[in-house]
Amino acid sequence: MAPRSGWLKAPWRRDDRRSSDPYWDFFINTPPADRANSVLDVIRNAPEGNVFPTRADLHSPEVTAGHVKEMARYLGADLVGITALDHDDAGHAFAIVCAVRADDDPREAAGIGGQVPVQNGLFVMFVLSAWIRELGYRASTAPELDGARLAVSAELGTLDRAGKLVTPEYGTRVHVADVIRTDLPLTAA
Amino acid sequence: MAVTPGTETPAPPYLGRSVRIVGPVANVDMNQTPHPKNSRGELGKALFNWYRNTISRDPLTRVSAPNHFADSRNFLASVVNQAPKGKINSRQVPVSDPAAMTRHIKAVAHHMGADVVTVARAHPSFLYAASTPPSGARDVYQNRAGDVYQGRTPDQMVERYPYIIVATTAWDYDKLQAHRHYIGDTAYHVSQMKAQLILKALEGYIKELGYAALRGMSNPQAAGLASGVGELGRNGLLIHRKFGARVHMPDPIMTDLPLVPDQPVDNGVEDFCKICRKCAINCPTNSVPFGDKVVFNGVEKYKINWLTCYKVRPYMDAHWGSCLTCATVCPFTKPNVWWRSLTVWALSTCPIPARPLLVRALKAIDDRFWGTTRQTRVRWLGYDSGIKPGEQACTVAGCTAEHGTAHAAEPMGNIGYYAPLKENTNRFVKRDP
């Protein structure tokens, strides 16, 4: 445990918010009494927008894949991968998998704070899929696909025994956002 | 200022050195601000059609800008802002130490991704006028609020909800260098969307704590000045200590959560703007004043000509959406690094009488290294600000796609390309003496 007396602390260390904050546990762990106070359902249940009728003039698939990853990182994803889908009913060729750093596991921390990684993941996936639709290609978020398994095939990390994604960058402290299925010409990497 | 009989007029708020309250302040009517005016068609057909009836040719703008989309369902902020509001939790979390709660709210907003969080003590003059338009709800830009305010005066509102939380994001410095270009637009609009999501989530969290969280109540700049987000510059923008003019001022949250308000700051903006005029020189429409402050609505400040600023937009629609020139050229808009912190620290600790000398030196350094006009070529996601607007070229290394003859343009050297906007507008927009 870190020493509590002020003079022993390294001066460049930031004030440890969590241990000294009496409300932090409420923020992370207490589920909202009214679901409407959380933005998650609003984004999840939002209807999907139209695909723009004119297709944008694309670069070669490797370049486009790089641009998709750059865009995802710009929107706040910490890890991005693209993997080919073998069997897809609608003919989507690729899945885009994003993971965001999660200090608290969103599956256990039900509070608005514990769900912040989910919120960040939804932000990335909503804007990214909307952008691909505006480029003139189909893209939809697919919560039914197993994100962790696809993240492994996109080479973001490996699975541990409990089926959680383990990444070299953040260990198990990542949240895999909903996967995007798309027919945008990309390359798996 | 609205005064209820029997109550005393509250003392004018202290807003730092850059803005002074010198007379009675009438509450701003949200419906008389530029965007609502334009959405009612009061600024003419060209602006109305540009604002309401055009679809951008750029896919990124169609998902991030508050208008010009092809399908509003692809625009996140419209989804977030139209969401139903949650109820206030009946089991209120007791707050014994407002200072601890203030630290908590700031940590929460930072955890959600906000770059700047401050708390202002609310003042009646910050609030929008409680006029009732025919729809029954006050039309607040991209946000509708029309419940608790009705039938109450600003003074009563401030007594009931004494604090305003200003949480906001800064837009990306490197992409801002390609302002007057789709790259700069994206930097601006994506961070704006992010700020709106953060504020919506923060509003929900305050309600979960068991306190009221009201949106669409307060003028964000006034609350930002009072809580020390920054000082008001010549360009009419709040200038932040770390981010300069590249901070958004979205609709803040008014609340009765017990907090400790922040104070106005002095970063030397007041002294810098007296001398600098870089934004006024670069403004393509001459909307930023070269002269001194004026008194408008009882407030002494630099007053930009918002109408000429607004009117240039439809003409540039095919090439970019947001001008952002005054924010980009501002010497305070720099990457958030040590030499920038050192400079602002030196300026803000310098005794006020000695500041003009230091400002002249800093201005000379700024002109020497960054130029009087920013000319930087930015390449991002296949966009290239070195290509003349309206022309197309593929400058991505390693791209083997067939783009056809439409993409034959060549970049104009290693600088950002600017349409000769200033020279054109100088012919018909009068510059201040």
Coordinates of C-alpha atoms in Angstrom, one line a residue:
Chain A
M1 CA 0.0 0.0 0.0
A2 CA 1.2 3.4 -0.9
P3 CA 2.2 5.6 2.1
R4 CA -0.5 8.1 2.9
S5 CA 1.7 10.9 4.3
G6 CA 2.1 13.7 1.7
W7 CA 5.8 14.3 1.9
L8 CA 6.7 10.6 1.1
K9 CA 4.7 10.7 -2.1
A10 CA 6.7 11.4 -5.3
P11 CA 5.8 15.0 -6.2
W12 CA 5.1 14.1 -9.9
R13 CA 2.6 11.3 -9.0
R14 CA -0.9 12.4 -9.6
D15 CA -3.2 12.6 -6.6
D16 CA -4.6 9.1 -6.2
R17 CA -8.2 9.8 -6.9
R18 CA -9.7 6.4 -6.2
S19 CA -8.4 5.8 -2.7
S20 CA -9.1 9.3 -1.4
D21 CA -12.5 9.8 -3.1
P22 CA -15.5 8.8 -0.9
Y23 CA -17.8 8.7 -3.9
W24 CA -15.7 6.7 -6.4
D25 CA -17.1 3.3 -5.4
F26 CA -20.7 4.6 -6.0
F27 CA -19.6 5.9 -9.4
I28 CA -18.0 2.6 -10.4
N29 CA -20.3 0.0 -8.8
T30 CA -23.8 1.2 -8.1
P31 CA -26.0 0.5 -11.1
P32 CA -28.2 3.4 -12.2
A33 CA -31.7 3.5 -10.6
D34 CA -33.1 4.8 -13.9
R35 CA -31.6 3.3 -17.1
A36 CA -32.4 6.5 -18.9
N37 CA -29.6 8.2 -16.9
S38 CA -27.1 6.1 -18.8
V39 CA -26.4 6.8 -22.4
L40 CA -25.7 3.2 -23.3
D41 CA -29.2 2.0 -24.2
V42 CA -29.8 5.1 -26.3
I43 CA -26.8 4.4 -28.6
R44 CA -27.3 0.6 -28.6
N45 CA -31.0 0.9 -29.6
A46 CA -30.6 3.7 -32.1
P47 CA -31.8 2.6 -35.6
E48 CA -29.1 2.2 -38.2
G49 CA -28.7 5.0 -40.8
N50 CA -28.9 4.6 -44.6
V51 CA -26.0 3.6 -46.8
F52 CA -25.0 6.6 -48.9
P53 CA -26.2 6.0 -52.5
T54 CA -22.9 7.1 -54.1
R55 CA -19.8 5.1 -53.2
A56 CA -16.7 7.0 -52.3
D57 CA -13.7 6.6 -54.5
L58 CA -11.5 4.3 -52.3
H59 CA -7.8 3.6 -52.1
S60 CA -6.4 0.1 -52.3
P61 CA -7.7 -2.3 -49.6
E62 CA -4.5 -2.2 -47.5
V63 CA -4.6 1.6 -47.5
T64 CA -8.3 1.6 -46.6
A65 CA -7.7 -0.8 -43.8
G66 CA -5.0 1.5 -42.5
H67 CA -7.4 4.5 -42.7
V68 CA -10.2 2.6 -40.8
K69 CA -7.7 1.8 -38.0
E70 CA -6.5 5.3 -37.9
M71 CA -10.0 6.6 -37.7
A72 CA -10.9 4.1 -34.9
R73 CA -7.9 5.2 -32.9
Y74 CA -8.7 8.8 -33.5
L75 CA -12.2 8.2 -32.1
G76 CA -10.7 6.7 -28.9
A77 CA -10.1 3.0 -29.5
D78 CA -6.9 1.7 -28.0
L79 CA -6.6 -1.4 -30.0
V80 CA -8.0 -2.0 -33.5
G81 CA -7.9 -5.1 -35.7
I82 CA -9.6 -6.4 -38.8
T83 CA -10.4 -10.0 -39.5
A84 CA -12.0 -11.8 -42.4
L85 CA -15.5 -13.4 -41.7
D86 CA -15.9 -16.9 -43.1
H87 CA -19.6 -17.4 -42.9
D88 CA -21.8 -14.4 -42.9
D89 CA -25.5 -14.5 -44.1
A90 CA -25.5 -11.0 -45.4
G91 CA -22.2 -11.4 -47.3
H92 CA -20.1 -9.1 -45.1
A93 CA -16.5 -9.9 -45.8
F94 CA -14.8 -8.3 -42.8
A95 CA -15.2 -7.7 -39.1
I96 CA -13.6 -4.6 -37.4
V97 CA -12.8 -5.3 -33.8
C98 CA -11.9 -2.5 -31.4
A99 CA -10.8 -2.7 -27.8
V100 CA -10.7 0.1 -25.2
R101 CA -8.7 0.2 -22.0
A102 CA -10.9 -0.6 -19.0
D103 CA -9.6 0.0 -15.5
D104 CA -12.6 -1.7 -14.1
D105 CA -14.2 -4.8 -15.8
P106 CA -17.5 -3.6 -17.2
R107 CA -19.0 -7.1 -16.7
E108 CA -18.6 -6.7 -12.9
A109 CA -18.8 -2.9 -12.4
A110 CA -22.4 -1.9 -13.1
G111 CA -22.1 1.8 -12.2
I112 CA -22.1 4.6 -14.7
G113 CA -18.3 4.8 -14.1
G114 CA -17.8 1.1 -14.5
Q115 CA -19.6 1.3 -17.8
V116 CA -17.5 4.2 -19.2
P117 CA -15.4 1.8 -21.3
V118 CA -18.6 0.5 -22.9
Q119 CA -19.7 4.0 -23.5
N120 CA -16.3 4.8 -25.2
G121 CA -16.6 1.6 -27.2
L122 CA -20.1 2.5 -28.4
F123 CA -18.9 5.9 -29.4
V124 CA -16.2 4.5 -31.6
M125 CA -18.4 1.8 -33.1
F126 CA -21.3 4.1 -33.8
V127 CA -19.2 6.8 -35.6
L128 CA -17.0 4.3 -37.4
S129 CA -19.9 2.3 -38.8
A130 CA -21.8 5.5 -39.7
W131 CA -18.7 6.7 -41.5
I132 CA -18.4 3.5 -43.5
R133 CA -22.1 3.7 -44.4
E134 CA -21.5 7.3 -45.6
L135 CA -18.6 6.0 -47.7
G136 CA -21.3 4.0 -49.5
Y137 CA -20.7 0.5 -48.0
R138 CA -22.7 -1.6 -45.6
A139 CA -21.6 -1.6 -42.0
S140 CA -23.5 -2.6 -38.9
T141 CA -22.6 -3.3 -35.3
A142 CA -23.1 -7.0 -34.4
P143 CA -23.4 -7.5 -30.7
E144 CA -24.3 -11.2 -31.3
L145 CA -20.7 -11.9 -32.6
D146 CA -18.1 -13.1 -30.1
G147 CA -15.9 -10.0 -29.9
A148 CA -13.1 -11.7 -27.8
R149 CA -12.8 -14.6 -30.3
L150 CA -12.7 -12.3 -33.3
A151 CA -10.2 -10.1 -31.4
V152 CA -7.9 -13.1 -31.2
S153 CA -8.2 -13.8 -34.9
A154 CA -7.5 -10.1 -35.5
E155 CA -4.3 -10.7 -33.5
L156 CA -5.0 -8.3 -30.7
G157 CA -4.2 -10.8 -28.0
T158 CA -5.0 -14.3 -26.7
L159 CA -7.8 -15.8 -24.6
D160 CA -7.3 -16.8 -21.0
R161 CA -9.1 -19.8 -19.4
A162 CA -12.1 -17.7 -18.5
G163 CA -12.5 -16.7 -22.2
K164 CA -11.3 -13.1 -21.6
L165 CA -9.1 -11.3 -24.0
V166 CA -5.5 -10.8 -22.8
T167 CA -3.5 -8.2 -24.7
P168 CA 0.2 -7.4 -24.6
E169 CA -0.6 -3.7 -24.0
Y170 CA -3.2 -3.8 -21.2
G171 CA -3.4 -7.4 -20.0
T172 CA -7.0 -8.3 -19.3
R173 CA -7.9 -4.7 -18.6
V174 CA -9.6 -4.2 -21.9
H175 CA -13.2 -4.1 -23.0
V176 CA -13.9 -5.4 -26.5
A177 CA -16.5 -3.2 -28.1
D178 CA -19.3 -4.5 -30.3
V179 CA -17.9 -5.8 -33.6
I180 CA -18.6 -4.1 -36.9
R181 CA -19.4 -6.3 -39.9
T182 CA -18.8 -4.6 -43.2
D183 CA -18.4 -5.2 -47.0
L184 CA -15.9 -2.4 -47.3
P185 CA -12.9 -3.7 -49.2
L186 CA -10.2 -4.2 -46.5
T187 CA -7.4 -6.6 -45.7
A188 CA -7.3 -8.7 -42.6
A189 CA -4.5 -7.7 -40.3
Chain B
M1 CA -31.1 41.8 -15.6
A2 CA -34.4 40.6 -14.5
V3 CA -35.3 41.8 -11.1
T4 CA -38.2 40.5 -9.1
P5 CA -39.9 43.2 -6.9
G6 CA -38.8 42.8 -3.3
T7 CA -35.4 41.3 -4.1
E8 CA -32.1 43.1 -4.3
T9 CA -30.1 43.2 -7.5
P10 CA -27.2 40.9 -7.0
A11 CA -23.7 42.4 -7.4
P12 CA -22.3 41.9 -10.9
P13 CA -20.2 38.8 -11.2
Y14 CA -16.4 39.1 -11.5
L15 CA -15.4 37.5 -14.8
G16 CA -11.7 38.1 -14.8
R17 CA -9.7 40.9 -16.4
S18 CA -10.8 40.3 -19.9
V19 CA -14.5 41.1 -19.4
R20 CA -16.1 43.8 -17.3
I21 CA -19.7 44.3 -16.4
V22 CA -20.4 48.0 -16.6
G23 CA -24.1 48.3 -16.9
P24 CA -27.3 46.4 -16.6
V25 CA -27.2 43.0 -18.5
A26 CA -30.3 41.8 -20.2
N27 CA -30.6 38.0 -20.2
V28 CA -29.7 36.6 -23.6
D29 CA -32.7 35.2 -25.5
M30 CA -31.5 31.9 -27.0
N31 CA -33.9 32.4 -29.8
Q32 CA -32.1 35.5 -31.0
T33 CA -28.7 33.9 -31.3
P34 CA -27.3 33.1 -34.8
H35 CA -28.2 29.4 -35.3
P36 CA -31.9 29.7 -34.1
K37 CA -32.2 32.9 -36.1
N38 CA -31.0 31.2 -39.2
S39 CA -33.1 28.1 -38.7
R40 CA -36.1 30.4 -38.8
G41 CA -34.9 31.8 -42.1
E42 CA -34.2 35.3 -40.7
L43 CA -30.8 35.6 -42.2
G44 CA -31.9 35.1 -45.8
K45 CA -32.4 32.3 -48.2
A46 CA -28.8 31.5 -49.0
L47 CA -27.9 30.9 -45.4
F48 CA -31.1 29.1 -44.6
N49 CA -30.7 26.7 -47.5
W50 CA -27.0 26.1 -46.7
Y51 CA -27.9 25.4 -43.1
R52 CA -31.0 23.3 -43.6
N53 CA -31.1 21.9 -47.1
T54 CA -27.6 20.9 -48.1
I55 CA -25.8 17.6 -47.9
S56 CA -22.1 17.7 -47.6
R57 CA -20.0 16.0 -50.3
D58 CA -17.6 14.8 -47.6
P59 CA -18.4 11.5 -45.8
L60 CA -16.7 12.6 -42.6
T61 CA -18.7 15.8 -42.4
R62 CA -21.9 13.8 -43.0
V63 CA -21.3 11.8 -39.8
S64 CA -19.9 14.5 -37.6
A65 CA -21.3 18.0 -38.4
P66 CA -24.6 19.2 -36.8
N67 CA -26.2 19.7 -40.2
H68 CA -25.4 18.8 -43.8
F69 CA -25.9 15.1 -43.1
A70 CA -27.6 12.8 -45.5
D71 CA -29.3 10.8 -42.8
S72 CA -29.5 12.1 -39.2
R73 CA -29.4 8.6 -37.9
N74 CA -25.8 8.5 -38.9
F75 CA -25.0 11.5 -36.7
L76 CA -24.4 10.5 -33.1
A77 CA -25.2 13.8 -31.4
S78 CA -28.7 13.8 -32.8
V79 CA -29.3 10.4 -31.3
V80 CA -27.8 11.4 -27.9
N81 CA -29.6 14.8 -27.7
Q82 CA -33.0 13.4 -28.6
A83 CA -32.8 10.7 -25.9
P84 CA -35.4 10.9 -23.1
K85 CA -34.2 12.4 -19.9
G86 CA -33.9 10.2 -16.8
K87 CA -35.4 10.7 -13.4
I88 CA -33.6 12.1 -10.4
N89 CA -32.7 9.3 -8.0
S90 CA -35.0 9.5 -4.9
R91 CA -32.2 8.1 -2.7
Q92 CA -30.0 11.1 -2.6
V93 CA -26.3 10.6 -1.8
P94 CA -25.5 12.9 1.1
V95 CA -22.7 15.4 0.6
S96 CA -20.9 16.3 3.8
D97 CA -17.8 17.9 2.1
P98 CA -18.6 19.9 -1.0
A99 CA -14.8 20.1 -1.8
A100 CA -14.6 16.3 -2.0
M101 CA -17.7 16.2 -4.2
T102 CA -16.1 18.9 -6.5
R103 CA -13.0 16.8 -6.8
H104 CA -15.2 13.8 -7.5
I105 CA -17.2 15.4 -10.2
K106 CA -14.0 16.7 -11.9
A107 CA -12.5 13.2 -11.7
V108 CA -15.7 11.7 -13.1
A109 CA -15.7 14.0 -16.1
H110 CA -12.0 13.4 -16.7
H111 CA -12.6 9.7 -16.5
M112 CA -15.3 10.0 -19.2
G113 CA -12.8 11.9 -21.4
A114 CA -13.4 15.6 -20.8
D115 CA -10.3 17.8 -21.1
V116 CA -11.5 20.7 -19.1
V117 CA -13.9 20.7 -16.1
T118 CA -14.7 23.7 -13.9
V119 CA -17.5 24.8 -11.6
A120 CA -19.0 28.3 -11.8
R121 CA -21.1 30.0 -9.2
A122 CA -24.3 30.7 -11.1
H123 CA -25.4 34.3 -11.5
P124 CA -28.8 35.5 -12.8
S125 CA -27.2 37.4 -15.7
F126 CA -25.7 34.1 -17.1
L127 CA -29.0 32.5 -17.7
Y128 CA -30.9 32.6 -20.9
A129 CA -34.1 34.7 -20.9
A130 CA -37.1 32.7 -19.8
S131 CA -39.2 33.6 -22.9
T132 CA -41.8 31.2 -24.0
P133 CA -41.9 30.6 -27.7
P134 CA -45.1 29.2 -29.2
S135 CA -43.9 25.6 -29.0
G136 CA -43.9 25.9 -25.2
A137 CA -40.3 24.9 -24.9
R138 CA -37.3 27.1 -25.1
D139 CA -35.5 26.3 -28.3
V140 CA -32.0 25.7 -27.2
Y141 CA -29.5 24.8 -30.0
Q142 CA -29.7 21.1 -30.5
N143 CA -31.3 20.6 -27.1
R144 CA -34.8 21.2 -25.8
A145 CA -35.4 22.2 -22.2
G146 CA -38.7 23.5 -21.1
D147 CA -39.7 22.3 -17.7
V148 CA -38.6 23.7 -14.4
Y149 CA -37.6 27.1 -15.7
Q150 CA -41.1 28.1 -16.8
G151 CA -42.6 30.6 -14.4
R152 CA -39.4 31.3 -12.5
T153 CA -37.2 34.3 -12.7
P154 CA -33.4 33.9 -13.2
D155 CA -32.9 35.0 -9.6
Q156 CA -35.1 32.3 -8.3
M157 CA -33.4 29.7 -10.5
V158 CA -29.9 30.7 -9.3
E159 CA -31.1 30.5 -5.7
R160 CA -32.5 27.0 -6.3
Y161 CA -29.6 25.7 -8.5
P162 CA -26.5 27.7 -7.5
Y163 CA -23.8 25.9 -9.5
I164 CA -22.9 25.5 -13.2
I165 CA -20.6 22.6 -14.2
V166 CA -18.6 23.4 -17.4
A167 CA -17.1 20.2 -18.9
T168 CA -15.6 20.3 -22.4
T169 CA -13.1 18.8 -24.8
A170 CA -10.3 20.4 -26.7
W171 CA -9.9 19.7 -30.4
D172 CA -6.8 18.2 -31.9
Y173 CA -3.9 20.6 -32.5
D174 CA -2.3 18.8 -35.4
K175 CA -5.5 18.4 -37.4
L176 CA -6.5 22.0 -36.6
Q177 CA -3.5 23.1 -38.7
A178 CA -5.6 22.0 -41.7
H179 CA -8.4 24.4 -40.8
R180 CA -10.5 25.6 -43.7
H181 CA -10.3 22.0 -44.8
Y182 CA -12.2 18.8 -44.1
I183 CA -9.4 17.6 -41.8
G184 CA -9.8 20.6 -39.5
D185 CA -13.6 20.3 -39.6
T186 CA -13.3 16.7 -38.4
A187 CA -11.1 17.6 -35.6
Y188 CA -13.6 20.2 -34.5
H189 CA -16.8 18.2 -35.0
V190 CA -15.6 14.8 -33.6
S191 CA -14.5 16.4 -30.3
Q192 CA -17.7 18.4 -30.2
M193 CA -19.7 15.1 -30.5
K194 CA -17.5 13.6 -27.8
A195 CA -18.2 16.6 -25.5
Q196 CA -21.9 16.2 -26.0
L197 CA -21.8 12.5 -25.1
I198 CA -19.7 13.3 -22.0
L199 CA -22.1 16.0 -20.9
K200 CA -25.1 13.8 -21.4
A201 CA -23.5 11.0 -19.3
L202 CA -22.4 13.5 -16.6
E203 CA -26.0 14.9 -16.5
G204 CA -27.3 11.3 -16.0
Y205 CA -24.7 10.7 -13.3
I206 CA -25.6 13.8 -11.3
K207 CA -29.3 12.7 -11.4
E208 CA -28.2 9.3 -10.1
L209 CA -26.5 11.0 -7.2
G210 CA -30.0 12.4 -6.5
Y211 CA -29.6 16.0 -7.6
A212 CA -31.0 18.1 -10.4
A213 CA -29.0 18.5 -13.6
L214 CA -30.5 21.1 -16.0
R215 CA -29.3 21.8 -19.6
G216 CA -30.0 24.7 -21.9
M217 CA -30.0 27.1 -19.0
S218 CA -26.8 29.1 -19.0
N219 CA -24.7 31.0 -21.5
P220 CA -21.6 28.7 -21.7
Q221 CA -19.1 31.6 -22.2
A222 CA -20.2 33.5 -19.1
A223 CA -20.0 30.3 -17.0
G224 CA -16.7 29.5 -18.5
L225 CA -15.3 32.9 -17.7
A226 CA -16.6 32.9 -14.1
S227 CA -15.1 29.4 -13.5
G228 CA -11.7 30.1 -15.1
V229 CA -11.9 28.0 -18.2
G230 CA -10.1 30.9 -19.7
E231 CA -10.2 34.6 -20.7
L232 CA -12.2 36.1 -23.5
G233 CA -9.9 37.0 -26.4
R234 CA -10.2 39.5 -29.3
N235 CA -11.6 36.7 -31.4
G236 CA -14.6 36.3 -29.1
L237 CA -13.4 32.8 -27.9
L238 CA -12.4 31.6 -24.5
I239 CA -8.7 31.1 -24.4
H240 CA -7.6 28.3 -22.1
R241 CA -4.3 28.0 -20.2
K242 CA -3.3 24.7 -21.8
F243 CA -5.3 24.5 -25.1
G244 CA -5.6 28.1 -26.2
A245 CA -8.6 28.9 -28.2
R246 CA -9.2 25.2 -29.3
V247 CA -11.8 24.4 -26.6
H248 CA -15.5 23.8 -27.2
M249 CA -18.1 25.7 -25.2
P250 CA -21.1 23.3 -25.1
D251 CA -24.2 23.7 -23.1
P252 CA -23.2 23.4 -19.4
I253 CA -25.0 21.7 -16.6
M254 CA -26.8 23.7 -13.9
T255 CA -27.2 21.9 -10.6
D256 CA -28.1 22.0 -6.9
L257 CA -25.3 19.5 -6.1
P258 CA -23.2 21.1 -3.3
L259 CA -19.9 22.1 -4.9
V260 CA -17.1 24.6 -4.4
P261 CA -17.0 27.1 -7.3
D262 CA -13.7 28.0 -9.2
Q263 CA -12.5 31.5 -9.7
P264 CA -11.7 33.4 -12.9
V265 CA -8.1 33.1 -14.1
D266 CA -5.5 35.5 -15.4
N267 CA -3.4 33.9 -18.1
G268 CA -2.2 37.1 -19.6
V269 CA -4.7 36.9 -22.5
E270 CA -6.0 40.4 -21.7
D271 CA -2.5 41.9 -22.1
F272 CA -1.7 39.8 -25.2
C273 CA -4.9 40.7 -27.1
K274 CA -4.3 44.4 -26.6
I275 CA -1.1 44.0 -28.7
C276 CA -1.5 41.0 -30.9
R277 CA -4.4 41.3 -33.5
K278 CA -3.2 38.2 -35.3
C279 CA -6.8 36.9 -35.5
A280 CA -8.1 40.2 -36.8
I281 CA -5.4 40.3 -39.5
N282 CA -6.2 36.7 -40.6
C283 CA -10.0 36.7 -40.4
P284 CA -11.2 36.1 -44.0
T285 CA -14.3 38.2 -43.4
N286 CA -12.8 41.0 -41.3
S287 CA -15.2 40.1 -38.5
V288 CA -12.7 40.4 -35.7
P289 CA -12.2 44.0 -34.5
F290 CA -8.8 45.7 -34.7
G291 CA -10.0 48.4 -32.3
D292 CA -10.7 48.5 -28.6
K293 CA -13.3 46.8 -26.5
V294 CA -16.9 48.0 -26.8
V295 CA -19.8 47.9 -24.3
F296 CA -22.5 45.6 -25.5
N297 CA -25.4 44.6 -23.4
G298 CA -23.7 46.1 -20.3
V299 CA -20.5 44.0 -20.9
E300 CA -17.2 45.6 -21.9
K301 CA -15.5 43.1 -24.2
Y302 CA -14.1 42.6 -27.8
K303 CA -17.2 42.2 -30.0
I304 CA -16.9 40.3 -33.2
N305 CA -19.3 40.9 -36.1
W306 CA -21.0 37.5 -36.0
L307 CA -23.1 38.2 -39.1
T308 CA -20.3 38.6 -41.5
C309 CA -18.5 35.6 -39.9
Y310 CA -21.7 33.6 -40.5
K311 CA -22.4 34.8 -44.0
V312 CA -19.2 33.5 -45.6
R313 CA -20.2 29.9 -44.8
P314 CA -22.5 29.0 -47.7
Y315 CA -19.9 30.2 -50.2
M316 CA -17.3 27.8 -48.9
D317 CA -19.6 24.9 -48.5
A318 CA -18.1 22.8 -51.3
H319 CA -14.6 23.0 -49.7
W320 CA -15.0 23.1 -46.0
G321 CA -17.5 23.7 -43.2
S322 CA -15.8 25.5 -40.3
C323 CA -13.4 28.3 -40.7
L324 CA -11.6 28.2 -37.3
T325 CA -8.9 30.7 -38.6
C326 CA -9.1 32.9 -35.5
A327 CA -8.7 29.9 -33.2
T328 CA -5.8 28.4 -35.2
V329 CA -3.7 31.5 -35.6
C330 CA -4.1 32.6 -31.9
P331 CA -0.6 32.4 -30.4
F332 CA -2.1 30.7 -27.3
T333 CA -3.2 27.8 -29.6
K334 CA -0.2 25.6 -29.4
P335 CA 0.5 21.9 -28.5
N336 CA 0.1 21.3 -24.8
V337 CA 3.8 20.8 -24.1
W338 CA 6.4 22.1 -21.6
W339 CA 7.6 25.2 -23.5
R340 CA 4.1 26.3 -23.9
S341 CA 3.4 25.8 -20.1
L342 CA 6.6 27.7 -19.3
T343 CA 5.6 30.6 -21.5
V344 CA 2.1 30.9 -20.1
W345 CA 3.5 30.6 -16.6
A346 CA 6.0 33.4 -17.3
L347 CA 3.3 35.6 -18.8
S348 CA 0.8 35.1 -16.0
T349 CA 3.4 35.6 -13.2
C350 CA 4.9 38.7 -14.8
P351 CA 3.7 41.9 -13.1
I352 CA 1.0 43.5 -15.1
P353 CA 2.8 46.8 -15.9
A354 CA 5.7 44.8 -17.4
R355 CA 3.6 42.5 -19.5
P356 CA 3.4 44.6 -22.7
L357 CA 7.2 44.3 -23.1
L358 CA 7.0 40.5 -22.7
V359 CA 4.0 40.2 -25.0
R360 CA 5.9 42.0 -27.7
A361 CA 8.8 39.6 -27.4
L362 CA 6.5 36.6 -27.4
K363 CA 4.6 37.9 -30.4
A364 CA 7.9 38.4 -32.3
I365 CA 8.9 34.8 -31.5
D366 CA 5.4 33.6 -32.6
D367 CA 5.6 35.5 -35.9
R368 CA 9.1 34.2 -36.5
F369 CA 8.4 30.5 -35.9
W370 CA 4.7 30.1 -36.8
G371 CA 4.3 32.8 -39.3
T372 CA 1.6 35.5 -39.4
T373 CA -0.6 33.1 -41.3
R374 CA -0.5 29.3 -40.7
Q375 CA 0.6 27.4 -43.7
T376 CA 1.0 23.7 -42.8
R377 CA 0.3 20.8 -45.0
V378 CA -1.6 18.0 -43.2
R379 CA -2.3 14.6 -44.6
W380 CA -4.8 12.3 -42.9
L381 CA -7.0 9.4 -44.0
G382 CA -6.2 10.2 -47.6
Y383 CA -7.1 13.9 -47.3
D384 CA -4.3 16.3 -48.1
S385 CA -4.5 20.0 -47.3
G386 CA -1.8 20.6 -49.9
I387 CA -4.3 20.0 -52.7
K388 CA -6.3 23.0 -54.0
P389 CA -9.8 22.8 -52.8
G390 CA -12.2 21.4 -55.4
E391 CA -9.5 19.3 -57.0
Q392 CA -8.7 15.7 -56.3
A393 CA -5.5 13.8 -56.0
C394 CA -4.4 10.6 -54.3
T395 CA -1.2 11.3 -52.4
V396 CA -1.3 8.2 -50.3
A397 CA 2.0 6.3 -50.5
G398 CA 1.6 2.7 -51.6
C399 CA -1.9 3.1 -53.0
T400 CA -2.4 1.0 -56.1
A401 CA -6.0 1.8 -56.7
E402 CA -7.2 3.2 -60.1
H403 CA -8.5 6.6 -59.4
G404 CA -9.0 7.8 -63.0
T405 CA -8.1 11.2 -64.5
A406 CA -10.2 13.2 -62.0
H407 CA -7.4 12.6 -59.4
A408 CA -4.6 14.2 -61.5
A409 CA -4.1 17.4 -59.3
E410 CA -0.6 18.1 -57.9
P411 CA 0.0 19.4 -54.4
M412 CA 1.0 23.1 -54.2
G413 CA 4.4 22.8 -52.5
N414 CA 4.7 21.6 -48.9
I415 CA 2.2 24.1 -47.4
G416 CA -1.5 24.0 -46.8
Y417 CA -3.5 25.4 -49.7
Y418 CA -5.7 28.4 -48.8
A419 CA -8.3 29.7 -51.2
P420 CA -7.5 33.4 -51.7
L421 CA -10.4 34.2 -49.4
K422 CA -9.1 37.2 -47.8
E423 CA -8.3 39.1 -51.0
N424 CA -11.8 38.3 -52.3
T425 CA -13.7 39.4 -49.3
N426 CA -11.6 42.5 -48.8
R427 CA -13.3 43.9 -51.9
F428 CA -16.8 44.0 -50.3
V429 CA -16.4 43.6 -46.5
K430 CA -15.3 46.9 -44.9
R431 CA -12.5 46.5 -42.4
D432 CA -12.6 48.4 -39.1
P433 CA -10.4 51.5 -38.9

